[in-house]
Structure formats: structure tokens, C-alpha cells
Coordinates of C-alpha atoms in Angstrom, one line a residue:
X1 CA -59.6 73.9 -131.7
X2 CA -57.0 75.7 -129.5
X3 CA -53.3 74.7 -130.0
X4 CA -52.0 72.4 -127.3
X5 CA -49.2 74.0 -125.4
X6 CA -46.2 71.9 -124.4
X7 CA -46.1 71.0 -120.7
X8 CA -43.5 72.8 -118.7
X9 CA -42.0 71.5 -115.5
X10 CA -42.4 73.9 -112.5
X11 CA -39.3 75.5 -111.1
X12 CA -38.6 73.9 -107.7
X13 CA -35.7 74.5 -105.3
X14 CA -32.8 72.0 -105.6
X15 CA -33.1 69.1 -103.2
X16 CA -31.0 69.3 -100.1
X17 CA -28.3 66.6 -100.2
X18 CA -25.8 66.1 -97.4
X19 CA -22.7 63.9 -97.7
X20 CA -20.4 62.4 -95.0
X21 CA -17.2 61.3 -96.8
X22 CA -14.6 59.3 -94.8
X23 CA -11.2 58.1 -95.9
X24 CA -8.6 56.3 -93.7
X25 CA -5.2 55.9 -95.2
X26 CA -3.1 56.2 -92.1
X27 CA -3.3 53.3 -89.6
X28 CA -0.1 54.1 -87.7
X29 CA -1.9 53.9 -84.3
X30 CA -2.8 50.3 -85.1
X31 CA 0.7 49.5 -86.3
X32 CA 2.2 50.8 -83.1
X33 CA -0.2 48.9 -80.9
X34 CA 0.5 45.6 -82.6
X35 CA 4.2 46.0 -83.1
X36 CA 3.9 46.0 -86.9
X37 CA 6.3 48.0 -89.0
X38 CA 4.9 51.5 -89.6
X39 CA 2.8 51.6 -92.8
X40 CA 1.9 47.9 -92.6
X41 CA -1.8 48.6 -92.4
X42 CA -1.9 51.8 -94.4
X43 CA -4.2 52.1 -97.4
X44 CA -2.4 54.3 -100.0
X45 CA -5.6 54.6 -102.2
X46 CA -8.0 55.8 -99.5
X47 CA -7.4 59.5 -100.0
X48 CA -7.7 59.2 -103.8
X49 CA -10.9 57.3 -103.3
X50 CA -12.1 60.2 -101.1
X51 CA -11.2 62.8 -103.7
X52 CA -13.0 60.8 -106.4
X53 CA -16.2 60.6 -104.3
X54 CA -16.1 64.3 -103.5
X55 CA -15.9 64.9 -107.2
X56 CA -18.8 62.7 -107.8
X57 CA -20.9 64.4 -105.2
X58 CA -20.0 67.9 -106.4
X59 CA -20.8 66.7 -109.9
X60 CA -24.3 66.2 -108.6
X61 CA -24.3 70.0 -107.7
X62 CA -24.3 69.3 -104.0
X63 CA -23.0 72.5 -102.3
X64 CA -19.7 72.1 -100.6
X65 CA -21.2 73.5 -97.4
X66 CA -23.3 70.3 -97.3
X67 CA -20.3 68.0 -97.3
X68 CA -18.3 66.9 -94.3
X69 CA -14.9 65.2 -95.0
X70 CA -13.2 63.1 -92.4
X71 CA -9.7 61.7 -93.3
X72 CA -6.5 60.4 -91.9
X73 CA -4.2 62.1 -92.5
X74 CA -6.2 65.3 -92.1
X75 CA -7.1 66.8 -95.5
X76 CA -8.0 70.4 -96.6
X77 CA -9.7 72.1 -99.6
X78 CA -6.3 72.4 -101.3
X79 CA -6.2 68.6 -101.8
X80 CA -9.3 68.7 -104.1
X81 CA -9.6 69.8 -107.7
X82 CA -11.1 73.3 -108.1
X83 CA -12.8 72.7 -111.5
X84 CA -14.1 69.8 -113.5
X85 CA -14.1 70.5 -117.2
X86 CA -16.1 67.6 -118.5
X87 CA -19.4 69.4 -118.4
X88 CA -20.2 72.7 -120.2
X89 CA -20.0 75.0 -118.4
X90 CA -17.3 73.6 -116.2
X91 CA -18.3 72.5 -112.7
X92 CA -17.1 74.5 -109.7
X93 CA -15.5 71.8 -107.5
X94 CA -14.2 74.2 -104.9
X95 CA -14.3 72.6 -101.4
X96 CA -13.5 75.7 -99.4
X97 CA -17.0 75.7 -97.7
X98 CA -16.8 72.0 -96.8
X99 CA -16.2 70.8 -93.2
X100 CA -13.0 68.9 -92.6
X101 CA -11.9 66.7 -89.6
X102 CA -10.1 63.6 -88.6
X103 CA -11.4 60.1 -89.3
X104 CA -11.3 59.0 -85.7
X105 CA -13.8 56.9 -83.8
X106 CA -15.5 59.9 -82.1
X107 CA -15.4 62.2 -85.2
X108 CA -17.1 59.5 -87.3
X109 CA -19.9 59.1 -84.8
X110 CA -20.2 62.8 -84.5
X111 CA -20.3 63.0 -88.3
X112 CA -23.2 60.5 -88.4
X113 CA -25.0 62.6 -85.7
X114 CA -24.4 65.7 -87.9
X115 CA -25.9 63.9 -90.9
X116 CA -28.9 62.6 -88.9
X117 CA -29.6 66.2 -87.7
X118 CA -29.5 67.6 -91.3
X119 CA -31.9 64.9 -92.5
X120 CA -34.7 65.7 -90.1
X121 CA -36.0 68.3 -92.5
X122 CA -38.3 67.2 -95.4
X123 CA -37.0 66.8 -98.9
X124 CA -33.5 65.9 -97.8
X125 CA -31.2 63.0 -98.6
X126 CA -28.0 61.6 -97.2
X127 CA -24.9 60.0 -98.6
X128 CA -22.3 58.2 -96.5
X129 CA -19.0 57.0 -98.0
X130 CA -16.2 55.1 -96.2
X131 CA -12.9 54.0 -97.6
X132 CA -10.8 52.1 -95.1
X133 CA -10.4 48.8 -93.2
X134 CA -13.3 46.9 -91.8
X135 CA -13.2 43.7 -89.7
X136 CA -15.4 41.0 -88.4
X137 CA -15.4 41.6 -84.6
X138 CA -14.8 38.8 -82.2
X139 CA -18.5 38.7 -81.5
X140 CA -19.1 38.0 -85.2
X141 CA -20.4 41.4 -86.4
X142 CA -19.1 43.7 -89.2
X143 CA -17.3 46.8 -88.0
X144 CA -15.5 49.8 -89.4
X145 CA -11.9 50.6 -88.4
X146 CA -11.3 54.3 -87.8
X147 CA -7.8 55.9 -87.8
X148 CA -7.4 55.5 -84.1
X149 CA -8.2 51.8 -84.0
X150 CA -5.7 50.1 -81.6
X151 CA -5.1 46.8 -79.9
X152 CA -5.6 46.9 -76.1
X153 CA -6.0 43.7 -74.3
X154 CA -6.6 45.5 -71.0
X155 CA -9.6 47.5 -72.3
X156 CA -11.9 44.6 -73.2
X157 CA -15.4 45.1 -71.8
X158 CA -18.3 42.9 -70.8
X159 CA -20.9 42.5 -73.5
X160 CA -24.4 41.6 -72.3
X161 CA -25.8 40.4 -75.6
X162 CA -24.1 39.3 -78.9
X163 CA -27.3 38.2 -80.8
X164 CA -28.7 40.7 -83.2
X165 CA -32.2 39.2 -83.2
X166 CA -32.6 40.0 -79.5
X167 CA -30.4 43.1 -79.6
X168 CA -32.5 44.9 -82.2
X169 CA -35.8 45.1 -80.3
X170 CA -33.9 46.1 -77.1
X171 CA -32.1 48.9 -79.0
X172 CA -35.3 50.2 -80.5
X173 CA -37.3 50.3 -77.3
X174 CA -34.4 51.7 -75.1
X175 CA -33.7 54.5 -77.7
X176 CA -37.4 55.3 -78.0
X177 CA -38.0 55.5 -74.2
X178 CA -34.9 57.8 -73.9
X179 CA -37.0 60.4 -75.8
X180 CA -39.4 60.4 -72.8
X181 CA -37.1 59.9 -69.8
X182 CA -33.8 61.3 -70.9
X183 CA -30.5 59.3 -70.8
X184 CA -30.9 57.9 -67.3
X185 CA -30.6 54.1 -67.3
X186 CA -32.6 53.8 -64.0
X187 CA -35.5 55.9 -65.4
X188 CA -35.5 54.0 -68.6
X189 CA -35.6 50.7 -66.8
X190 CA -38.5 51.8 -64.6
X191 CA -40.4 53.1 -67.6
X192 CA -39.9 49.9 -69.6
X193 CA -40.8 47.7 -66.6
X194 CA -44.1 49.6 -66.1
X195 CA -44.8 49.7 -69.8
X196 CA -44.3 45.9 -70.3
X197 CA -45.8 44.9 -67.0
X198 CA -49.4 46.2 -67.7
X199 CA -51.8 45.4 -70.5
X200 CA -52.9 48.3 -72.7
X201 CA -55.0 48.8 -75.7
X202 CA -53.7 52.2 -76.7
X203 CA -49.8 52.5 -76.5
X204 CA -49.8 56.2 -76.9
X205 CA -52.2 56.8 -74.0
X206 CA -50.5 54.3 -71.8
X207 CA -47.0 55.9 -72.4
X208 CA -48.4 59.3 -71.7
X209 CA -50.0 58.1 -68.4
X210 CA -46.6 56.6 -67.4
X211 CA -44.8 59.8 -68.3
X212 CA -47.2 61.9 -66.2
X213 CA -47.2 59.5 -63.3
X214 CA -43.4 59.5 -63.1
X215 CA -43.5 63.4 -63.4
X216 CA -41.3 63.5 -66.5
X217 CA -40.9 66.9 -68.0
X218 CA -42.3 67.6 -71.5
X219 CA -44.2 64.4 -71.3
X220 CA -46.5 65.0 -74.3
X221 CA -43.7 65.9 -76.7
X222 CA -41.5 63.1 -75.4
X223 CA -44.3 60.5 -76.0
X224 CA -44.8 61.9 -79.5
X225 CA -41.1 61.3 -80.3
X226 CA -41.3 57.9 -78.6
X227 CA -44.2 56.8 -80.9
X228 CA -42.3 58.2 -83.9
X229 CA -39.1 56.3 -83.1
X230 CA -40.9 53.0 -82.4
X231 CA -43.0 53.3 -85.6
X232 CA -40.0 54.3 -87.8
X233 CA -38.9 50.7 -88.4
X234 CA -39.8 48.9 -91.6
X235 CA -39.8 49.1 -95.3
X236 CA -43.1 50.8 -96.1
X237 CA -41.6 54.2 -96.8
X238 CA -42.6 55.7 -93.5
X239 CA -46.0 55.1 -91.9
X240 CA -47.9 58.0 -90.4
X241 CA -50.9 58.4 -88.0
X242 CA -52.7 55.1 -87.1
X243 CA -50.3 53.1 -89.3
X244 CA -47.3 54.4 -87.4
X245 CA -49.1 53.7 -84.1
X246 CA -49.8 50.1 -85.2
X247 CA -46.1 49.6 -86.0
X248 CA -45.1 51.1 -82.7
X249 CA -47.4 48.6 -80.8
X250 CA -45.9 45.7 -82.8
X251 CA -42.4 46.9 -81.9
X252 CA -43.3 46.9 -78.2
X253 CA -44.8 43.5 -78.4
X254 CA -41.5 42.2 -80.0
X255 CA -39.4 44.1 -77.4
X256 CA -41.3 42.4 -74.5
X257 CA -39.6 39.1 -75.3
X258 CA -36.1 40.2 -74.1
X259 CA -34.6 41.5 -70.8
X260 CA -33.7 45.0 -69.8
X261 CA -31.0 45.0 -67.1
X262 CA -29.1 48.2 -66.3
X263 CA -26.1 46.7 -67.9
X264 CA -28.0 46.1 -71.1
X265 CA -29.5 49.6 -71.1
X266 CA -26.2 51.2 -70.5
X267 CA -24.7 49.2 -73.4
X268 CA -27.4 50.6 -75.7
X269 CA -27.0 54.1 -74.5
X270 CA -23.2 54.4 -74.3
X271 CA -21.5 51.3 -75.7
X272 CA -21.2 49.3 -78.8
X273 CA -22.3 45.8 -77.9
X274 CA -20.8 44.2 -81.0
X275 CA -17.3 45.6 -80.6
X276 CA -16.9 46.3 -76.9
X277 CA -15.4 42.8 -76.1
X278 CA -13.0 43.1 -79.0
X279 CA -9.3 43.6 -78.2
X280 CA -9.2 45.9 -81.2
X281 CA -10.4 49.1 -79.5
X282 CA -12.1 51.9 -81.3
X283 CA -14.0 49.8 -83.8
X284 CA -17.5 51.0 -84.9
X285 CA -20.0 48.2 -85.6
X286 CA -22.2 48.5 -88.6
X287 CA -25.1 48.2 -86.2
X288 CA -24.0 51.3 -84.3
X289 CA -23.2 53.3 -87.4
X290 CA -26.0 52.4 -89.8
X291 CA -28.7 51.2 -87.5
X292 CA -28.6 52.9 -84.2
X293 CA -27.0 56.2 -85.2
X294 CA -29.3 56.8 -88.2
X295 CA -32.4 55.1 -86.9
X296 CA -34.5 58.2 -86.0
X297 CA -34.4 59.6 -89.5
X298 CA -37.8 60.1 -91.3
X299 CA -38.2 57.2 -93.7
X300 CA -39.3 59.5 -96.5
X301 CA -35.7 60.8 -96.7
X302 CA -33.4 58.4 -98.6
X303 CA -29.9 57.6 -97.3
X304 CA -27.3 55.7 -99.4
X305 CA -24.2 54.1 -97.9
X306 CA -21.2 53.3 -100.1
X307 CA -18.3 51.3 -98.7
X308 CA -14.9 50.8 -100.2
X309 CA -14.2 48.0 -97.8
X310 CA -14.9 44.3 -97.4
X311 CA -15.3 41.7 -94.7
X312 CA -12.9 38.8 -94.6
X313 CA -13.1 36.3 -91.8
X314 CA -10.0 35.6 -89.7
X315 CA -9.2 33.1 -86.9
X316 CA -11.6 33.8 -84.1
X317 CA -13.4 36.4 -86.3
X318 CA -16.2 34.4 -88.0
X319 CA -19.4 36.2 -89.1
X320 CA -22.4 35.5 -86.8
X321 CA -25.1 33.2 -88.3
X322 CA -27.4 36.2 -88.7
X323 CA -25.5 37.4 -91.7
X324 CA -26.0 34.2 -93.6
X325 CA -29.3 35.7 -94.5
X326 CA -27.3 38.0 -96.8
X327 CA -28.5 41.2 -95.2
X328 CA -26.8 43.9 -93.1
X329 CA -29.4 45.6 -90.9
X330 CA -30.1 49.2 -91.8
X331 CA -32.0 51.9 -89.9
X332 CA -35.1 52.0 -92.1
X333 CA -36.6 50.9 -95.4
X334 CA -35.5 53.9 -97.5
X335 CA -31.8 53.1 -97.0
X336 CA -29.4 51.2 -99.2
X337 CA -25.9 50.0 -98.6
X338 CA -23.5 49.2 -101.5
X339 CA -20.3 47.6 -100.4
X340 CA -17.2 46.8 -102.5
X341 CA -17.6 43.1 -102.4
X342 CA -19.7 40.2 -101.1
X343 CA -19.3 39.0 -97.5
X344 CA -16.0 37.1 -97.1
X345 CA -14.4 38.6 -100.3
X346 CA -11.4 40.8 -100.2
X347 CA -11.3 44.4 -101.6
X348 CA -8.4 45.1 -103.8
X349 CA -6.4 48.2 -104.6
X350 CA -4.7 48.9 -107.9
X351 CA -3.1 51.8 -109.9
X352 CA -5.7 53.5 -112.1
X353 CA -4.8 56.7 -114.0
X354 CA -1.4 56.5 -112.4
X355 CA -2.8 56.7 -108.8
X356 CA -3.7 54.1 -106.2
X357 CA -7.4 53.5 -105.8
X358 CA -9.8 51.0 -104.4
X359 CA -11.0 49.0 -107.4
X360 CA -14.7 49.3 -106.4
X361 CA -14.5 53.1 -106.1
X362 CA -12.6 53.5 -109.3
X363 CA -15.2 51.4 -111.2
X364 CA -18.1 53.2 -109.4
X365 CA -16.9 56.7 -110.2
X366 CA -15.9 55.8 -113.7
X367 CA -19.3 54.5 -114.5
X368 CA -21.4 57.2 -112.7
X369 CA -19.3 59.9 -114.3
X370 CA -20.8 58.8 -117.6
X371 CA -24.4 58.8 -116.3
X372 CA -27.0 61.5 -116.3
X373 CA -27.9 63.0 -112.9
X374 CA -31.6 63.4 -112.2
X375 CA -32.9 66.0 -109.7
X376 CA -36.2 65.5 -108.0
X377 CA -38.1 67.5 -105.4
X378 CA -36.5 65.6 -102.5
X379 CA -33.4 64.0 -103.8
X380 CA -30.8 63.5 -106.5
X381 CA -29.9 60.3 -108.2
X382 CA -28.1 58.8 -111.2
X383 CA -30.1 57.5 -114.2
X384 CA -29.2 53.9 -113.6
X385 CA -30.5 51.2 -111.2
X386 CA -28.5 49.6 -108.4
X387 CA -29.1 46.3 -110.2
X388 CA -27.6 47.5 -113.4
X389 CA -24.7 49.4 -111.7
X390 CA -23.6 46.3 -109.7
X391 CA -23.6 44.3 -112.9
X392 CA -21.5 46.9 -114.7
X393 CA -19.1 47.2 -111.8
X394 CA -18.6 43.4 -111.8
X395 CA -18.0 43.3 -115.5
X396 CA -15.5 46.2 -115.4
X397 CA -13.6 44.6 -112.5
X398 CA -13.5 41.2 -114.1
X399 CA -12.1 42.8 -117.2
X400 CA -9.3 44.1 -115.0
X401 CA -8.8 40.5 -113.6
X402 CA -10.2 41.6 -110.2
X403 CA -12.5 39.0 -108.7
X404 CA -14.7 41.2 -106.6
X405 CA -18.6 41.5 -106.7
X406 CA -20.4 44.4 -105.0
X407 CA -22.9 43.6 -102.3
X408 CA -26.3 45.5 -102.2
X409 CA -28.0 45.4 -98.8
X410 CA -31.4 47.1 -98.6
X411 CA -35.2 46.6 -98.6
X412 CA -36.7 44.2 -101.1
X413 CA -36.8 45.7 -104.6
X414 CA -33.9 48.1 -104.0
X415 CA -32.1 46.8 -107.0
X416 CA -34.6 48.8 -109.1
X417 CA -33.9 52.0 -107.2
X418 CA -31.9 54.7 -109.0
X419 CA -28.4 55.0 -107.6
X420 CA -28.1 57.4 -104.6
X421 CA -31.9 57.9 -104.8
X422 CA -34.9 55.6 -104.5
X423 CA -37.6 54.3 -106.8
X424 CA -37.7 56.3 -110.0
X425 CA -40.3 58.9 -110.6
X426 CA -40.5 61.9 -112.9
X427 CA -37.5 64.2 -112.4
X428 CA -37.7 68.0 -112.2
X429 CA -34.4 68.6 -113.9
X430 CA -31.5 66.6 -115.4
X431 CA -27.7 67.2 -115.4
X432 CA -25.7 65.8 -118.3
X433 CA -22.8 63.3 -117.6
X434 CA -19.3 64.7 -117.0
X435 CA -17.9 62.1 -119.4
X436 CA -19.8 61.5 -122.5
X437 CA -19.7 58.1 -124.1
X438 CA -18.0 57.9 -127.4
X439 CA -19.4 55.8 -130.3
X440 CA -17.1 54.5 -133.0
X441 CA -17.9 55.2 -136.6
X442 CA -18.5 51.9 -138.5
X443 CA -17.3 53.1 -141.9
X444 CA -13.9 54.5 -140.8
X445 CA -12.8 53.2 -137.4
X446 CA -14.7 49.9 -136.9
X447 CA -16.9 48.6 -134.1
X448 CA -16.1 47.2 -130.7
X449 CA -18.4 45.3 -128.3
X450 CA -17.6 43.8 -124.9
X451 CA -18.9 40.2 -124.6
X452 CA -20.6 39.5 -121.3
X453 CA -22.5 36.5 -119.9
X454 CA -26.1 36.8 -118.5
X455 CA -24.8 37.8 -115.1
X456 CA -22.5 40.5 -116.5
X457 CA -19.2 38.7 -116.2
X458 CA -16.8 39.8 -118.9
X459 CA -16.0 37.0 -121.4
X460 CA -14.1 38.9 -124.0
X461 CA -14.5 41.3 -126.9
X462 CA -16.0 41.2 -130.5
X463 CA -14.3 43.6 -132.8
X464 CA -15.4 44.5 -136.3
X465 CA -12.6 46.2 -138.2
X466 CA -13.3 49.0 -140.7
X467 CA -13.9 48.7 -144.3
X468 CA -11.1 50.8 -145.6
X469 CA -7.8 50.0 -143.8
X470 CA -6.0 47.7 -141.4
X471 CA -5.7 48.7 -137.7
X472 CA -2.4 48.2 -135.9
X473 CA -2.8 48.0 -132.1
X474 CA -1.0 46.2 -129.3
X475 CA 1.5 44.8 -131.8
X476 CA -1.2 43.1 -133.8
X477 CA -2.4 43.9 -137.3
X478 CA -6.2 43.8 -137.3
X479 CA -7.2 43.1 -140.9
X480 CA -9.9 45.3 -142.4
X481 CA -13.4 43.9 -143.0
X482 CA -13.1 41.1 -140.4
X483 CA -14.6 40.1 -137.0
X484 CA -12.3 39.2 -134.2
X485 CA -13.5 37.4 -131.1
X486 CA -10.9 37.9 -128.3
X487 CA -11.5 35.8 -125.2
X488 CA -10.4 36.7 -121.7
X489 CA -7.9 34.4 -120.0
X490 CA -9.2 30.8 -119.7
X491 CA -12.7 31.6 -120.9
X492 CA -13.9 28.7 -123.1
X493 CA -15.0 30.2 -126.4
X494 CA -18.6 29.5 -127.6
X495 CA -19.6 27.9 -124.3
X496 CA -23.3 27.0 -124.1
X497 CA -24.5 30.3 -122.6
X498 CA -26.3 33.5 -123.1
X499 CA -23.9 36.1 -124.6
X500 CA -24.5 39.9 -124.4
X501 CA -22.6 42.2 -126.8
X502 CA -22.5 45.7 -125.3
X503 CA -20.8 48.9 -126.6
X504 CA -18.4 50.1 -123.9
X505 CA -18.6 53.8 -123.1
X506 CA -15.4 55.7 -122.8
X507 CA -13.1 58.5 -123.9
X508 CA -10.6 56.7 -126.1
X509 CA -9.0 58.7 -128.9
X510 CA -7.6 57.3 -132.1
X511 CA -10.7 55.3 -133.0
X512 CA -10.5 51.5 -132.8
X513 CA -6.8 51.5 -132.2
X514 CA -7.3 53.8 -129.3
X515 CA -9.8 51.5 -127.7
X516 CA -7.6 48.5 -128.1
X517 CA -4.5 50.3 -126.7
X518 CA -6.3 51.7 -123.6
X519 CA -4.8 50.2 -120.4
X520 CA -8.3 48.9 -119.5
X521 CA -9.1 48.1 -123.1
X522 CA -9.0 44.9 -125.1
X523 CA -6.4 42.4 -123.8
X524 CA -4.2 41.0 -126.5
X525 CA -4.5 37.2 -126.7
X526 CA -1.8 35.2 -128.6
X527 CA -4.4 33.0 -130.1
X528 CA -7.5 35.0 -131.3
X529 CA -10.3 33.9 -133.5
X530 CA -11.0 35.8 -136.7
X531 CA -13.5 35.5 -139.5
X532 CA -13.8 37.0 -143.0
X533 CA -16.6 39.6 -143.3
X534 CA -18.7 37.9 -145.9
X535 CA -22.0 39.3 -147.1
X536 CA -25.4 37.6 -146.6
X537 CA -26.6 35.8 -149.7
X538 CA -30.0 34.3 -150.5
X539 CA -30.2 30.8 -149.2
X540 CA -32.7 28.0 -148.8
X541 CA -30.9 26.6 -145.8
X542 CA -32.6 26.5 -142.4
X543 CA -30.8 26.1 -139.1
X544 CA -31.2 23.0 -137.0
X545 CA -29.8 21.6 -133.8
X546 CA -28.4 23.8 -131.0
X547 CA -27.5 27.4 -131.6
X548 CA -28.0 31.0 -130.6
X549 CA -31.1 33.2 -131.3
X550 CA -29.8 36.8 -131.8
X551 CA -31.8 39.9 -130.9
X552 CA -31.4 43.6 -130.1
X553 CA -32.1 44.8 -126.6
X554 CA -33.2 48.4 -126.0
X555 CA -32.6 50.0 -122.6
X556 CA -35.0 48.2 -120.2
X557 CA -35.8 44.6 -119.4
X558 CA -37.3 43.5 -122.7
X559 CA -35.4 41.7 -125.6
X560 CA -36.6 42.6 -129.1
X561 CA -37.7 40.1 -131.8
X562 CA -35.3 37.6 -133.1
X563 CA -33.2 38.9 -136.0
X564 CA -30.8 36.0 -136.7
X565 CA -29.7 32.6 -135.6
X566 CA -26.1 31.4 -135.4
X567 CA -24.8 27.9 -135.4
X568 CA -21.3 26.7 -134.8
X569 CA -19.8 23.7 -136.4
X570 CA -16.1 23.0 -136.0
X571 CA -14.3 26.2 -137.2
X572 CA -17.4 27.6 -138.9
X573 CA -20.1 30.0 -137.7
X574 CA -23.2 30.0 -139.9
X575 CA -25.5 33.0 -139.7
X576 CA -29.2 32.7 -140.7
X577 CA -31.0 36.0 -141.1
X578 CA -34.7 36.0 -140.1
X579 CA -36.9 36.9 -143.1
X580 CA -37.6 40.7 -143.2
X581 CA -35.0 41.5 -140.6
X582 CA -33.0 44.2 -142.5
X583 CA -30.1 46.4 -141.6
X584 CA -28.3 44.1 -139.1
X585 CA -24.8 42.7 -139.4
X586 CA -24.4 43.7 -143.1
X587 CA -20.9 42.3 -143.3
X588 CA -18.6 44.5 -145.3
X589 CA -21.3 47.1 -146.2
X590 CA -23.0 48.6 -143.1
X591 CA -23.1 49.0 -139.3
X592 CA -22.8 46.0 -137.0
X593 CA -25.5 47.5 -134.8
X594 CA -27.0 50.9 -134.2
X595 CA -25.5 52.9 -131.4
X596 CA -27.1 52.4 -128.0
X597 CA -28.4 48.9 -128.7
X598 CA -27.2 45.7 -126.9
X599 CA -27.0 42.5 -128.9
X600 CA -28.2 39.4 -127.0
X601 CA -27.3 35.8 -128.0
X602 CA -29.6 33.3 -126.3
X603 CA -28.6 29.6 -126.6
X604 CA -31.4 27.1 -127.4
X605 CA -31.5 23.4 -128.3
X606 CA -33.6 24.0 -131.4
X607 CA -34.6 27.0 -133.5
X608 CA -38.1 28.5 -133.1
X609 CA -40.6 26.7 -135.2
X610 CA -42.5 29.8 -136.3
X611 CA -39.5 31.7 -137.8
X612 CA -38.5 31.8 -141.5
X613 CA -35.0 32.7 -142.8
X614 CA -34.2 34.7 -145.9
X615 CA -30.4 34.5 -146.3
X616 CA -27.3 33.2 -144.7
X617 CA -23.5 33.6 -144.6
X618 CA -20.6 31.7 -143.1
X619 CA -17.7 32.8 -141.0
X620 CA -14.7 30.6 -141.3
X621 CA -12.5 30.8 -138.2
X622 CA -8.7 31.0 -138.7

């Protein structure tokens, strides 16, 4: 029988990724127009956020020539690191080939057009990043604030429609017809009136007849673009052929329910209906940026939008009822938007690594720098899902006392997409993380686990000190061979909840003491709970009443078989080991848990009836 040869992956060209990175730190134009002191609206962390995101994109081996950087104040390649030494060989971070420009209203829209043009080719993907202010416009819609945002009461314009449900079909149809007629509002209106005024069975044929009857040049190619644009809406990954024609016909049917005056058509072509009536001039609505400007992209090419910004309502700036659905409309079903916080929350800045940063960007880059990059035929992504990443960001921010939860807006099921990519498939190649997680050695330095609840909120830490010496950290002597449960702030210890014990990745030096002493490490609580590390001994006891079932959880959704049950009574935790479950929590003699495994405590009113227990031990709280 011939020997089976190992399968080799074919060599394929690297996917083409293009990134538009925007950072607005200087809002002096807004300060001058409102009479505020200079610097009042500035964001000192925005440029550091921009540099961090550029590092992340270059870490994915995206060529600098594929990156456009828009910033205020204007930046240059000299402001970016030349080399990242975390990976071997070191990563060339040189940004000399990148394009640089101002973060103004027109430059941002031009940048989105640039990105849209790059993404027309197959096997391409786009990344949009924005760090700066955003506001709820007076018409109730989210909007970005470029560097030239200003207050001008004399420049407020008439807005024909404020309702997204009726604006969306109008935008789709007007933009599609423009592909046939050109940017003439009168021609567009005549074409739409004729299209909606006569019954038809075949939209493509009817549109071609109209184009030829009105003697429009390049009618056949224009109608082909018209059908593509109309059929490009939805979350099915990009319909083709008869499927796309069916979607186009459905779009026209929906569009026939709204009006098309010249004012409304002009507003679609040249205005921004959701910000034009706002006295803050120069705003860019999310609708214009992420729906209209990117709407003509092929759905097969993923686009990911990352926003270090949040939307807080102000007097006369309340979100429109549309957004109560929890969705921000995006151009097509292969796009995802991850914002720094939920609607109506505030984004926060803080000093991390001795520099100002947006908290969301700091957490995002910190986590993704420790994650493998996967290269596919058509895109790059990180080896973590959006659902898992948002949980991890929330947990990290809560650990830092920052109450901010990221918002994911995308097609149904996007929480399972890989970050910056789409639904996972078999990668062609992988790039190792820049920062490699460090595991602590149980025999010499101890063990440390972050305690999270089921939603990923940080509750505290569980520390298992080493077997051979005390550990002195943060002014506390942590006695050898003990467990310490350190709870965050006003968290109620041992609440009736699911607990998750997770090894934190990181780069701390100095073992357990290094972890505890890190600025973002274990907070010292004046009153912490400790317990002697006692061995399990044979016992005929069986648990009763409420308690926790304890299991390992491998990477993925499934929790493994039950290994132990824990009950709390007063100041005592009693552990009951499930019969045959060896090698887990050997107090004083072995590892707390193997590296890479999460420990899940699930609270139940009574122990499982089909489980037997072989030994037990007691932890007496001090």
C-alpha cells in the first residue's frame, strides 16, 4: 500500500487588504466657532490610537502602500514606529509608502471613495478606523465629526426627509439610476417616474428600453451597473444572475412607496440628509459614510469598521426611534461595525503605557496583538470571533474600572465571524502573534486566574501561590501554598452566579509578583479572602443543597464533564472531587489547571444525581 503523503497547502498570492485610518485630535475649528477655549474639544489620545491601529494593520502584513492615513494635526511616516520586534523576524513597520492627508470632511469622503474603488477587485477587503468625536445630529442620526466641524447657524439647510425607513429605498434607487442617466437630477427624476409609472415583468428589459428611449449613452453598460447596484443590498453574501435580478425587482417595489422630488434627488446626490439641518456644519452621517459611500461594493469583499467613538444624546439631540432596533445600517451583508461602546454610553480616555489612548482602542490592540493572524485567499483576519473579542474587551475595561461595552452592528450571525474577516474557513497561511501569552509555572511562581461572570464581566482574581516561597507584591505578603480570592470593588463574593476562571495572557516579568504588580494587574483589596491549600483525602461525604459544578472548558462552545462540586457554608468552601477525575486542583502538590484551559463554575440548586464523589477537602476562609 503506497505511503500517504501529507497534504500541502497551495501557494496563493497574499490577499489585498486596504485600510483607511482616521484620527482627529485637533478640534480648534469647532472651539473657535463656539467661543470655547482652544483645546476644549481636543482628543489627546486620538493620534496614539491612530499609531496603534497602523501597527495592528502592518502586523497583518498589509503593505504600507495600501494604507491611507487622515489625521488632524497632519501626520507623516516619521510619527510611526519603523520596526516591531515582537515577531521573529521583526516586522517592517515603515509607513513611507502610505498616503497621508488631513482628517477634514472632504478628505474623509474622498478616502471612503478611494477605499470603495480599491475594493471593486475580487479577493480584496477593507478596514475603516476612526478615532474622534461623534454626535447625534439634530435629526436624530449618528454622525462623525471631522477636524473642520464648526458651528454655523447661517448655513442650516432644508432637509426633505429625516426618516431612514423611507430614505433608504430612495437612496438606493436614485444612486442606481445615476449609473444609467449620469448625475442629472432632472434625468434621474424622469427615469424614475417612467420606471415606476408602468408595469413590467422584466426589470432589466424595462430599464434598457427606457435608457434607449431617452437616448442615454452607454445604455446597456449603465443598466448592467443599475441592476448590480439595486441587487447589492442584503445579507446573503452577494447574489448573482437571476438571484440578483430578483433582489433588484424587490428593491424597486419597495422604492415605489416613496416620493422623488428634485429636492429629494439633489439631497441624495450632493447632500447629507441626516446632518444638513444641523447647526454643526461639516458632520458626516453614518448613513453617508457607511451606507451610501460604500454601498456599491461587491458583497463578496468584507469590510470592517472600527470606531473609537460613542454616541451620547444631548438636549435636542436624541437618537431617532429607528436606532432602538439596535442596528446601525451598513452598505451590505458582508460588513461589520465594532464601536467603542453601546448607544448612549460615553467613550473614555486614559493613560496606558504612559500615553493617552482611547480605552476601547487600547483594549482592542492589546488583545489582537496576542492573537494569530490568518491569511485566506481573499482576506486576512484574527483567530478570534467578534463575540469573543467583545467579551474580552468588556472584561479588560471593567478590570480598569471603565464602564464601557463595545457595540457590534452587522448581519445576523456576525458575532461568529473572525475579527476583520468573515465566517471562518480554512486559512492558506498563519502569522504568529506579536505578543506571545506567558504561562506561569505552578511549581515555582504560582497560578493566576481572572474571575469573570457568564457575560465576561470581571469579578476579581483567584491566585494560587507557589509551593516553595512566599510572594511579596503590592505591599502584601502572599503566603505559599494558599489560594487567594481577590474581589473587585463592591462585587459580592460568592454571589449565586456562573464563574469563569481564565488565565490572562500577557508579558509580565517576575512571575506571580510581576503579574500582581502590573498597573493593569491584580488590584490590592484591604480585605481579601484566603484559604489553606489542603490536599484531597478520601471521604464518604456527598454534597447536598446549592453549590457549583466545576468543569474544564476547551477553546470553543462546549464545557467538559464535571470534575468537582463546591459548596460554601459560612467561611468554609468544601470541595468534592468527582470519582475518577484525576489531576485537577491537587492542592499543594500539582497544577491548578493545565495551560490553555478555562475553569467554569456553574451554580445549581442540587448536585447531579448521576455523579459519584471519591474525595473531598475543605478551605477555611480567613
